[in-house]
Structure formats: structure tokens, C-alpha cells
XYZ file of C-alpha atoms in Angstrom:
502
model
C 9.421 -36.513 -30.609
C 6.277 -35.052 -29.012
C 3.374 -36.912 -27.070
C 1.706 -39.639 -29.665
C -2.025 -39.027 -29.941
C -4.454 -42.368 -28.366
C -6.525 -44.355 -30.705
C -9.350 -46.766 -30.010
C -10.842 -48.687 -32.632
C -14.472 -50.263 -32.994
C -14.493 -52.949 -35.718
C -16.058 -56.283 -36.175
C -13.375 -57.686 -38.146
C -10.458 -58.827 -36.047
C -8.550 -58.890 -39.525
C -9.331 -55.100 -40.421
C -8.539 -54.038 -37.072
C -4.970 -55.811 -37.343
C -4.629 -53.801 -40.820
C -5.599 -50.670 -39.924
C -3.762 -51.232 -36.902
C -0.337 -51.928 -39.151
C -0.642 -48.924 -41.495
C -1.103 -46.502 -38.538
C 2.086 -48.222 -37.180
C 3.995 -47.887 -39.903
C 2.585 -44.740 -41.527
C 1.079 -42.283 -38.973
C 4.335 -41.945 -35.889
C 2.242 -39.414 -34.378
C -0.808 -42.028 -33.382
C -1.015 -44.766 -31.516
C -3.499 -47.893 -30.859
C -4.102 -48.378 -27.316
C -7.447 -50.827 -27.482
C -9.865 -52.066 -29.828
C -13.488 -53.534 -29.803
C -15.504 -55.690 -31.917
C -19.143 -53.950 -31.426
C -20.048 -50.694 -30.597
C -21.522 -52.050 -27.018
C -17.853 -52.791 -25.761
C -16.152 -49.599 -27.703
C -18.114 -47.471 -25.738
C -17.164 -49.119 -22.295
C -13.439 -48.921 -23.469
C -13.480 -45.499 -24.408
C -15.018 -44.442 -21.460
C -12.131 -46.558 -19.514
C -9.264 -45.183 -22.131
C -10.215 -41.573 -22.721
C -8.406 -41.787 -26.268
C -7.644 -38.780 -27.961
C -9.541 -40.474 -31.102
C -11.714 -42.844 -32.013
C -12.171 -45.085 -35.470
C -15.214 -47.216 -35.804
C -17.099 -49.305 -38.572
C -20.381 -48.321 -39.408
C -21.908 -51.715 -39.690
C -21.272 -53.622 -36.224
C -23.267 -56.166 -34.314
C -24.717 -54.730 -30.894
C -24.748 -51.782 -31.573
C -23.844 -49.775 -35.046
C -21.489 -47.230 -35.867
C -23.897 -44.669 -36.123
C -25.339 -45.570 -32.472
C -21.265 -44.900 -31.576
C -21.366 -41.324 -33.107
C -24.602 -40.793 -31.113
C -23.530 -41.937 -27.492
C -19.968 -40.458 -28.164
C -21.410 -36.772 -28.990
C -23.477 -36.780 -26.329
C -21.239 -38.163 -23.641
C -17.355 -37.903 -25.094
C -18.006 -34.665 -27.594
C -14.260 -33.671 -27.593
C -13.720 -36.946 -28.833
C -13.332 -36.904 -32.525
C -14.665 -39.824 -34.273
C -13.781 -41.186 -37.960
C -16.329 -43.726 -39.478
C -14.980 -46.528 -41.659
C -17.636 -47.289 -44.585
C -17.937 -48.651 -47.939
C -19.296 -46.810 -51.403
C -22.664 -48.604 -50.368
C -22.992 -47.294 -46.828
C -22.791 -44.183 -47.472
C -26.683 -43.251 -47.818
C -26.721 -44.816 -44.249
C -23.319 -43.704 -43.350
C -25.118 -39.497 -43.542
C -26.938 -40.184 -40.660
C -24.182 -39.429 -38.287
C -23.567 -36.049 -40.327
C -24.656 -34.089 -36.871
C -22.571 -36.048 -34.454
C -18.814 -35.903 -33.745
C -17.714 -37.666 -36.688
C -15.185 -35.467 -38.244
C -13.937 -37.682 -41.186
C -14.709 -40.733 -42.975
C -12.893 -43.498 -44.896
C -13.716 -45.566 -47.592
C -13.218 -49.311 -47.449
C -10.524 -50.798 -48.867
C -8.383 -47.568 -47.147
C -5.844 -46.357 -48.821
C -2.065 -45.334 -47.225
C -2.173 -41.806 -48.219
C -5.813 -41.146 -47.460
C -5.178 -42.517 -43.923
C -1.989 -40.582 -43.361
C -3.828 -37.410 -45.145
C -7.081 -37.571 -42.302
C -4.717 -38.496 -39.498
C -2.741 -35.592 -40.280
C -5.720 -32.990 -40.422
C -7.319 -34.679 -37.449
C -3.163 -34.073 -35.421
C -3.405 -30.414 -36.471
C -6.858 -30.348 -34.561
C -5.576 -32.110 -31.678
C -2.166 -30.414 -31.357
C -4.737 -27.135 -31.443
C -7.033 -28.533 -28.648
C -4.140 -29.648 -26.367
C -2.195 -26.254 -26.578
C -5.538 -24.775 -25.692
C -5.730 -27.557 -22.596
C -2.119 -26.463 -21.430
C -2.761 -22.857 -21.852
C -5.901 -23.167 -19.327
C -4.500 -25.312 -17.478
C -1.412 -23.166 -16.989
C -3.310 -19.825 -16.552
C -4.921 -21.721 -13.669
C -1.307 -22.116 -12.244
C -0.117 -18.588 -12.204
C -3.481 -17.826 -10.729
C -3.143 -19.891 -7.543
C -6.873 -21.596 -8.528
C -5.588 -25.108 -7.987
C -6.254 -27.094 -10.597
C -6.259 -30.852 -10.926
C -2.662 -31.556 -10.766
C -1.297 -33.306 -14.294
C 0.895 -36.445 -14.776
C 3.601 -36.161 -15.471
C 4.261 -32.782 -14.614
C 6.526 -30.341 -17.008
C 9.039 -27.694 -15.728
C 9.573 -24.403 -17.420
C 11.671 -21.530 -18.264
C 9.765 -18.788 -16.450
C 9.713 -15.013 -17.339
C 7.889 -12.238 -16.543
C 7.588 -8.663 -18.817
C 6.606 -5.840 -18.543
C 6.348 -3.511 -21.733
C 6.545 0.243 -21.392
C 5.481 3.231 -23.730
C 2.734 0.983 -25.326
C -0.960 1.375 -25.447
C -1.656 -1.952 -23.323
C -2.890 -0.543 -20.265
C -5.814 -1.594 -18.902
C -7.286 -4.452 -21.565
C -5.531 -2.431 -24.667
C -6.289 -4.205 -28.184
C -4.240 -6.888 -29.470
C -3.591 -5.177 -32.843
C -1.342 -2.503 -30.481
C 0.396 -5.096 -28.749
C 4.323 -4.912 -29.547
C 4.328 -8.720 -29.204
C 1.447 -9.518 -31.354
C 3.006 -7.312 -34.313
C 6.057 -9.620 -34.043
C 3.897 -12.376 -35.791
C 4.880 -14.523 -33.461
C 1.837 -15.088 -31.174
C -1.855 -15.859 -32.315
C -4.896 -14.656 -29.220
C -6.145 -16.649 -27.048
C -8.786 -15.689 -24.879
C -8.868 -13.558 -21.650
C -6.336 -11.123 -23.808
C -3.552 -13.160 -23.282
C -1.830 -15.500 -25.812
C 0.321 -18.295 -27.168
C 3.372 -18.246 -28.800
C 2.937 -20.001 -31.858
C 6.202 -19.221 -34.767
C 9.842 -19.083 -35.033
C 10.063 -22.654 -34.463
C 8.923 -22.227 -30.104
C 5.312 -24.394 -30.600
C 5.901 -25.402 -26.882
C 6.299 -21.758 -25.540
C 3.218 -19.679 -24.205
C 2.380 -16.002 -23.188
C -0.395 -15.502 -20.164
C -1.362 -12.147 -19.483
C 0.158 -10.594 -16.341
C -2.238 -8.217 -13.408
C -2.130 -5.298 -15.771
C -2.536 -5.548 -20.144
C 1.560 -4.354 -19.993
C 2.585 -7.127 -18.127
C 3.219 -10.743 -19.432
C 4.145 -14.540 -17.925
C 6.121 -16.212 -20.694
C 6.395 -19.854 -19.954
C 8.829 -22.073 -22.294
C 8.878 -25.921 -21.948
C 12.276 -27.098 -20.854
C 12.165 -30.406 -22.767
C 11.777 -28.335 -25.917
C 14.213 -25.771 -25.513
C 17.254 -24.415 -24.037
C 17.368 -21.548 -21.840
C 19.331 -19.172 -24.318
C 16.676 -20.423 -27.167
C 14.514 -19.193 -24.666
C 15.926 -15.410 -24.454
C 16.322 -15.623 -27.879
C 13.023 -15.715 -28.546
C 11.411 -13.301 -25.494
C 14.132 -10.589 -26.933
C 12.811 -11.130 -30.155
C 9.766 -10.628 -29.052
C 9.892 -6.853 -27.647
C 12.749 -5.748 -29.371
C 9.750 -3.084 -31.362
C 9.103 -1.667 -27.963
C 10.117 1.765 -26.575
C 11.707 -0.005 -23.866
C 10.985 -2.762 -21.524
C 11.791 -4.727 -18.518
C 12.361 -8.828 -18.283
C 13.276 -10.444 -15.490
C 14.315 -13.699 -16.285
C 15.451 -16.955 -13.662
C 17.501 -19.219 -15.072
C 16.511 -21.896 -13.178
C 13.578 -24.000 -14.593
C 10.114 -23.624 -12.485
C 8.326 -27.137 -11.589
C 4.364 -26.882 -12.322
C 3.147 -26.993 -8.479
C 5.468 -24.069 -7.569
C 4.565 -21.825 -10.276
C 2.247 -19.511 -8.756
C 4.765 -19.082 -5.792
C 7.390 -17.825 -8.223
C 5.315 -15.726 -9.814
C 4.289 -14.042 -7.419
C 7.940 -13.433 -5.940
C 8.544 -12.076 -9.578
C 5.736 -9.458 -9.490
C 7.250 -7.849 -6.524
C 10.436 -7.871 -7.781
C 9.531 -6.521 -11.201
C 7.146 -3.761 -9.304
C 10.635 -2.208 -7.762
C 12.610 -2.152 -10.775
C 10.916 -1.215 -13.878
C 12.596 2.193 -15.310
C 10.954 4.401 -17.345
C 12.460 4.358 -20.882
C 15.372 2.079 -19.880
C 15.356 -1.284 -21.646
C 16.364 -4.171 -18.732
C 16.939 -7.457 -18.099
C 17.853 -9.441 -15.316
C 17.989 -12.731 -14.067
C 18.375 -12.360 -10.187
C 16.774 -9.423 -8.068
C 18.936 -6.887 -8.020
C 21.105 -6.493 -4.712
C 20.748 -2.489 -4.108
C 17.711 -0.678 -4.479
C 18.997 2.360 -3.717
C 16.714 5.792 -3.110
C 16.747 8.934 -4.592
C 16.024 12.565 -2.603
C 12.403 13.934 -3.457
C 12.135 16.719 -5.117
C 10.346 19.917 -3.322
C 6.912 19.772 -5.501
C 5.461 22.402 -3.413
C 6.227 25.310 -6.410
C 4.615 23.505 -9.194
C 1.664 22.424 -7.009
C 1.534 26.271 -6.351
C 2.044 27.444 -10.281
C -1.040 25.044 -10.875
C -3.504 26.433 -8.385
C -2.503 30.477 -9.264
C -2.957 29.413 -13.168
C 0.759 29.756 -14.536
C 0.859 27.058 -16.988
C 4.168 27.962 -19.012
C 5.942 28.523 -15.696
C 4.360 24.908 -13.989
C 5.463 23.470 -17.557
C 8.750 24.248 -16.631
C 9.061 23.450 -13.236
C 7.282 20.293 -14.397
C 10.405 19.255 -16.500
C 13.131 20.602 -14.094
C 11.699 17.574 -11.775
C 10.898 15.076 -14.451
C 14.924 15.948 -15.509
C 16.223 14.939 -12.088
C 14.120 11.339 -12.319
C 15.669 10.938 -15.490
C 19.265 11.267 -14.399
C 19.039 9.667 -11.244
C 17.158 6.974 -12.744
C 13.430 6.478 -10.705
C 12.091 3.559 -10.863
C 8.350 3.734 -11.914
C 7.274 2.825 -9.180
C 8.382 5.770 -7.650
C 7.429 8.131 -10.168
C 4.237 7.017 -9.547
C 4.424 7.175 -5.883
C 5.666 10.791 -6.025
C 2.996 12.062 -8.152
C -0.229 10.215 -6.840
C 1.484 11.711 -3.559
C 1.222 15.391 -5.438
C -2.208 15.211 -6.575
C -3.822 14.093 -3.617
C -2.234 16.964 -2.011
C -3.704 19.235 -5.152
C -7.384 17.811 -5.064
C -7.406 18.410 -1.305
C -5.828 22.065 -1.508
C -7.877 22.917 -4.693
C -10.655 25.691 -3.288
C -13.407 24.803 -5.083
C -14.917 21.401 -4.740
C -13.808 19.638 -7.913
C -13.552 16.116 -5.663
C -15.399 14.142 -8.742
C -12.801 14.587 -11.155
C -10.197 13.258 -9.092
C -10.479 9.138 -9.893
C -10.642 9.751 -13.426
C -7.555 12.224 -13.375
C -5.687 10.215 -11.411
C -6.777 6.511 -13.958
C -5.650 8.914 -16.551
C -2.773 9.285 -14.928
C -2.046 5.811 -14.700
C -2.595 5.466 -18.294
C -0.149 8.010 -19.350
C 2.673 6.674 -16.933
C 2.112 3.224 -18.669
C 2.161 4.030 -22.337
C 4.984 7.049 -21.996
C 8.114 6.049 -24.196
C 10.457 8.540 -22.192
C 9.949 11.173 -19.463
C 9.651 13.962 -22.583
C 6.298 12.402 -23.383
C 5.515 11.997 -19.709
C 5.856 15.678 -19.032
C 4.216 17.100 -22.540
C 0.774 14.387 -21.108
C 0.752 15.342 -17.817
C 0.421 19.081 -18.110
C -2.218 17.805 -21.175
C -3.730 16.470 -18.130
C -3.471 19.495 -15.469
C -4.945 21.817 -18.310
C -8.078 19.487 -18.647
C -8.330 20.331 -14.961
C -7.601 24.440 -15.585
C -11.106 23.991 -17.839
C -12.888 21.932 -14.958
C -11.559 24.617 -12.768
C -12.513 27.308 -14.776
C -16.424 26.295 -15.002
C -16.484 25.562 -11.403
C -15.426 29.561 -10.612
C -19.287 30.269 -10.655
C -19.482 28.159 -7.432
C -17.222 30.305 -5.549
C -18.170 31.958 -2.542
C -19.681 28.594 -0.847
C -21.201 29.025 2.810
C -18.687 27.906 5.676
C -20.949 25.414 6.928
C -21.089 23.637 3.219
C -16.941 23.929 3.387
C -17.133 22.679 6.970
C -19.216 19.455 5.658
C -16.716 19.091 2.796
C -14.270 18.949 5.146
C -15.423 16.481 7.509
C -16.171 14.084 4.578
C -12.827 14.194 3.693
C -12.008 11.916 7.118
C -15.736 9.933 7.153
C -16.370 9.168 3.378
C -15.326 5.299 4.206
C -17.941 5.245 7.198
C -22.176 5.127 6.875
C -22.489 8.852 6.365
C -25.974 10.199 5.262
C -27.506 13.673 4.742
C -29.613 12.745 8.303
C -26.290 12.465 9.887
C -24.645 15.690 8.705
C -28.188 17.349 9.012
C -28.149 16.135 13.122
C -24.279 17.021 13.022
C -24.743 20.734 10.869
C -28.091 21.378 13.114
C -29.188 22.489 9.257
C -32.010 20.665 7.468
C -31.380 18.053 4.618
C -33.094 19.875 2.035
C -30.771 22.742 2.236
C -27.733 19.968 2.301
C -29.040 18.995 -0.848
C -29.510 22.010 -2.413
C -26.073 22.615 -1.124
C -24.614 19.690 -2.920
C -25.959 20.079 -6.174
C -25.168 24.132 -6.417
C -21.336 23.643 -5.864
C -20.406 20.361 -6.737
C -23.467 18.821 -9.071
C -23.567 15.967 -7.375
C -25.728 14.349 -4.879
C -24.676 13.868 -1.302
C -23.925 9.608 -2.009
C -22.416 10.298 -5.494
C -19.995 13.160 -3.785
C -19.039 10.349 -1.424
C -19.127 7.277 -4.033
C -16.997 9.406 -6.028
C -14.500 10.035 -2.974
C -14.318 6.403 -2.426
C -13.953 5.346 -6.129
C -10.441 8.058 -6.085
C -9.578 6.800 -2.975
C -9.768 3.076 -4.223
C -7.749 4.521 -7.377
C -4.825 5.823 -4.961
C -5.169 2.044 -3.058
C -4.500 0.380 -6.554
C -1.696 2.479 -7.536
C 0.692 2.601 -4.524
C -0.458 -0.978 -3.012
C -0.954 -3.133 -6.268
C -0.893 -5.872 -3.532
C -3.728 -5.350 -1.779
C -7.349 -6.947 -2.727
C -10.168 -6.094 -4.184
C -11.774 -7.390 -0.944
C -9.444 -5.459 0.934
C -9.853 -2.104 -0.936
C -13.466 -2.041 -1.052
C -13.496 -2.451 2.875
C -10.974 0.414 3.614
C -13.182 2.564 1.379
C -16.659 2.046 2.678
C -17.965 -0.460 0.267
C -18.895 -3.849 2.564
C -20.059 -5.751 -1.280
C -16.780 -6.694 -3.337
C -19.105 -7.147 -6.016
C -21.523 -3.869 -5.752
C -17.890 -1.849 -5.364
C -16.617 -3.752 -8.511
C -19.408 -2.558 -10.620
C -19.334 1.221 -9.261
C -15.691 1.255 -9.704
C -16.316 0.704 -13.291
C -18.726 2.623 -14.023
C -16.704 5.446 -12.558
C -13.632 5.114 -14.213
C -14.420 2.730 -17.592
C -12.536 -0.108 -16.305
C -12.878 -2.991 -13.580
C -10.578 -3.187 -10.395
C -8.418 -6.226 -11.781
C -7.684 -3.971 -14.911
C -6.986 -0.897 -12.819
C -4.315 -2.838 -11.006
C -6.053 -4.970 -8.337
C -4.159 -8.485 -7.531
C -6.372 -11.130 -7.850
């Protein structure tokens, strides 16, 4: 049986508290009485001593009334439900209290089944609110933000997965989430949620460092490990594939953020795109696979041949398919081949570069198999053909402008301003301006925010362990908080969702 619920009653007459007192014995299993007072004055001070879960109290009390109770309680306990005992003629006086944190009332002489009827409405509110407790409590955990430690402390079945080939990324709705069409978890704030059916009311889902990612924690007191599998395979058996990685050996409280954090790097290195996976120790090879050349499609993209770079595209995606990449270095490979593209690329199309490579990101995550993988990412190159294509205008820039270009491609992290490059250049500012806006449309500091925003993209992708701190230092920003903002108004989403740890 579960944890019983702490009542304190206020009531005048020693004989009704010993009744009411009885029937909740007898009647209610899920209650219990843990003090009692004869006037309001006293309930108070033992409430504030207890810190019961509920309270009963008489309306009519010397000292200090039952509706003086509801008052002090809603102002100073107001997650403290209250019932107020009363009799047919009270109840004129008895609607004065209407306002406070009295949530039920009960009728003098009380009846069994009306007591066992409000005590179990009241339960389903406080099973509610304590779930919600845990859940905060626990989210606090896995987040290393120290909360006030609980006695006594629970130890859990840990897991941690990560869902492929659904459209998750980045803060996705919860209507899309494969878990949440399972029925089997209701939302609870921060886009994360509890499990809630198939009999696991002790079992709860916190979301991971990216919307694809979750920490499933299941009581160990309330169920077995395999009940425990059961229920996560259960759980993402309607998506395209996924990865868990399971220990089966149960997690005290105060080292769950340790453990999690040992199970983020491990799941980083072994997702597989398409492959559904589970494992319950870290797998003891990570072998490496040879690179393929991607000179010849970086070449078919910058001459234009789209049907050709289509199939180059999918002789390479074919080879990470057999050999099995892990996503990680899928990713790797092609964040690798479009920096090398956006720096090659003749005209000065810089700008586009974080949201292609977010984009990219996006794609990798909700891909189902490497055929949707390659038909999205040459959706994506031919959105950059029709960038390309209006930027042709612009060709023909002076050396000098190319020469600037150039050198912000090593200084955009530094204090670079057009007096700098005008002292530098030996050419004026004005005409640096000018300059800016004819080939690129931009202004000198949004050509270099936007250089710093892709770089930060690149940072987020390859290093998911690094900071925000630490990202928005290497790329120029000194404000964590200023960069935060730019970065999402750049590419639609902030640095935690774009893959910053916390």
C-alpha cells in the first residue's frame, strides 16, 4: 500500500473528534490522524508544527472559529486543503469561508459514505499534487540544481530514450509525440511528462537536452525491472525506430544526475539511424568506419548538377547504411561538408548558413531511414541553388571586399568594427558599407552576428557538451544572455533547444 495521506483535526468536542477519528480508521485506509485540537488558536500552531496533508475543522469553536481557520490557513498554508464540519443551521454562516481553501464540507451527524465519498475526491487531488511534487522535484535531480534532499529517499529504474524519425526536435508538439499517442502519458509542464496508465502510476517521463530525448524514471518499490521494459517498449513501439539504453541496476536519488549524465554520453555514440536498439551496458567496441571522399558531390553542388549530386548523394548515404554510422557521425561528416561548402561557395551567401545547417539538424532528427535523409537533404541544397541563384547579380565583387570577407572568416569571434577594417583596408567606412549591403544585404555587425550565430550552430552540433557560457565566449558574444536572445532570433529556437547542455 502507498503513503497514507496526514490529517489534523480542529474540533471542540473531544467526543466528535474520537468519532470522526474511528470512521476514518476504519473506513478511509488511505488517511490518517496524526493530531487534533480543540480551538482554532491551537489547530493553527499544530498545523504549522505537522504540515498535514489535510485539515478538518468545526465551524463553531471557542478562540477562534472555523471560519477564522479557513482564513489564516489560505493565507499562510494554501496547499492545505481544508474541509469544514457544520450543521443544516450553520450553513448561512458556514458561506463565509466560500473564498478560502475549504474544498468540501460535511454535515453534522456525518454519514460513512459521505465521509469516505469527500475523502476519496479530496485523495485523487492529493495523489495529483504529490505526483506533481515528485515530478519537480525529480526534474531538479536530473538537472544537477540541488534540491532539498527528501526523506526517505526512493531508488529507481533509470532509462534514457531517444526517439528517431519523429517530429520532436527542438520543443515539437505533444500531439506528435510517439509516446503521448500511446495514451499512456498525460503533459506536464516544461514539455515533458508523466506516465500515468497501464497500471505504472509510480513511473515518470522528464524531457531529455533535446524534444527526442527522454529520462524515464520507474519507482523500484512499485515495480520490477522487466515490468519496467515492459512498459518503456510499449511505449515507442509506434516509432520509426529508436534507441534505449537501459541499466539494470536501480539509481539512488542523490546520484541521479551523475548517471544521467554518464548515459547522455553513452547514448550520443550509439544512436543508429533507423535501427531500433536497446541496451543495458555501454557497448564494448565502438568501432569506426572509413569516410567517404565528399569532395565530388561538394563539387556537383557548386557547378549546379543536381540529378548527378542526387546520386552521388545516395552512393554515400548507401555506404552509412551498410556499415551502420552512428548518428553521431552522420552528423559529424556532414556539418564537416557544409562548412567546407559555405566557405568554398563564391558568392557571399554566409547568412544562410545557421539556418541551413538548424535545418539540417532538424531533418537528421525526424528522418525514419537514410531514403528520407537523402530525398531532405538535396530538398535542402536546392533551397540553397535558389539563394544562389538570386545572389548571381552580386558577382563580380571588388578584391578588397573579398579580401575583407576573408579576413572575417578568422576575426568574426574578436571586436571587429567597420573603423577597424576601414584603418586595416586604408578604404573609408562608407564605402565598407555600401560594400556590405550591395553583395551580401547585410550590415557589417549582422554579416558578423550571423557568422557567429552558424558558428555557435556547428559548436552545438559536434560538441553537445559544451555550454551555453562556453559557446557564446568562443564566438564573440561576452553576454550568455544577449547571445541567447540573438541566437533565437536567428534561427527560431533558443540554445538549450538547439542542443546546448544545461
Amino acid at each position: 500500500m502507498g503513503k497514507k495521506y496526514s490529517i489534523v483535526i480542529i474540533e471542540d468536542e473531544p467526543a466528535a473528534t474520537r468519532y470522526l477519528t474511528t470512521l476514518i480508521g476504519e473506513y478511509c485506509p488511505d488517511f490518517s490522524v496524526v493530531g487534533n485540537a480543540e480551538n482554532g488558536e491551537t489547530g493553527i500552531q499544530l498545523v504549522a508544527s505537522l504540515q498535514p496533508d489535510l485539515v478538518i475543522s468545526d465551524i463553531r469553536m471557542p478562540v477562534m472559529d472555523g471560519i477564522e481557520v479557513a482564513r489564516r490557513l489560505t493565507e499562510s498554508y494554501p496547499d492545505i486543503p481544508l474541509i469544514i464540519l457544520s450543521g443544516y443551521s450553520d450553513f448561512e454562516y458556514a458561506r463565509q469561508v466560500i473564498h478560502t481553501s475549504v474544498v468540501e464540507y460535511l454535515l453534522k451527524p456525518i454519514a460513512i459514505q459521505t465521509l469516505k465519498d469527500v475523502l476519496g475526491r479530496i485523495k485523487e487531488n492529493l495523489d495529483i499534487t504529490q505526483r506533481r511534487k515528485q515530478w519537480n522535484y525529480l526534474r531538479s535531480l536530473i538537472r544537477g540544481n540541488d534540491p532539498i534532499p527528501r526523506e526517505p529517499s526512493c531508488e529507481y529504474w533509470l532509462a534514457l530514450v531517444w526517439l528517431g524519425g519523429t517530429k520532436t526536435l527542438y520543443g515539437g508538439s505533444e500531439e506528435s509525440n510517439v509516446l503521448q499517442s500511446q495514451n499512456k502519458i498525460n503533459g506536464e509542464g516544461d514539455g515533458a511528462q508523466n506516465l500515468n496508465g497501464g497500471g505504472f502510476p509510480h513511473s515518470f517521463i522528464l524531457s531529455g537536452r533535446k524534444s527526442q530525448e527522454y529520462v524515464i524514471l520507474s519507482e523500484k518499490e512499485s515495480c520490477s525491472f522487466n515490468e519496467h521494459m515492459q512498459h518503456l517498449i510499449e511505449g515507442v513501439s509506434e516509432a520509426p525506430y529508436y534507441t534505449i539504453y537501459c541499466p539494470q541496476q536501480a539509481v539512488k536519488e542523490a546520484a541521479l544526475y551523475e548517471q544521467i549524465k554518464t548515459m547522455y554520453a553513452i547514448v550520443d555514440r550509439i544512436v543508429i539511424l533507423g535501427k531500433k536498439q536497446i541496451f543495458h551496458e555501454p557497448p564494448s567496441d565502438f568501432s569506426y568506419h572509413s569516410v567517404p571522399d565528399g569532395k565530388v558531390w561538394l563539387y556537383l553542388i557548386q557547378t549546379g548538377q543536381v540529378d548527378n549530386a542526387q546520386r552521388e548523394l545516395e552512393r554515400i548515404l548507401g555506404i552509412m547504411e551498410q556499415e551502420e554510422w552512428r548518428l553521431f557521425e552522420v552528423r559529424s561528416y556532414f556539418n564537416h561538408l557544409f562548412s567546407r561548402l559555405f566557405t568554398e561557395l563564391s558568392q557571399p551567401v554566409n547568412f544562410l548558413y545557421p539556418q541551413f545547417t538548424y535545418n539540417f539538424e532538424t531533418i537528421l532528427a525526424e528522418s525514419a531511414n537514410y531514403t528520407e535523409l537523402g530525398k531532405q537533404l538535396m530538398a535542402l541544397v536546392e533551397q540553397l541553388y535558389v539563394a544562389l541563384n538570386k545572389s548571381k547579380s552580386n558577382s563580380g565583387m571588388p578584391p578588397v571586399f573579398q579580401e575583407i570577407l576573408r579576413y572575417l572568416e578568422g576575426h568574426y569571434h574578436q571586436d571587429v568594427s567597420l573603423s577597424v577594417l576601414a584603418e586595416r583596408f586604408r578604404i573609408s567606412t562608407s564605402y565598407i558599407t555600401k560594400l556590405f549591403k550591395k553583395y551580401t544585404g547585410q550590415t557589417l555587425m549582422e554579416y558578423i552576428t550571423y557568422k557567429r550565430i552558424a558558428r555557435a550552430v556547428e559548436l552545438f552540433a559536434v560538441h553537445p557538451e559544451l555550454s551555453v557560457k562556453e559557446v557564446a565566449a568562443l564566438v564573440g558574444f561576452e553576454d550568455q544572455c544577449y547571445f541567447s536572445r540573438v541566437f533565437k532570433k536567428i534561427t527560431g529556437k533558443s540554445p538549450s533547444e538547439g542542443g546546448a547542455s544545461s
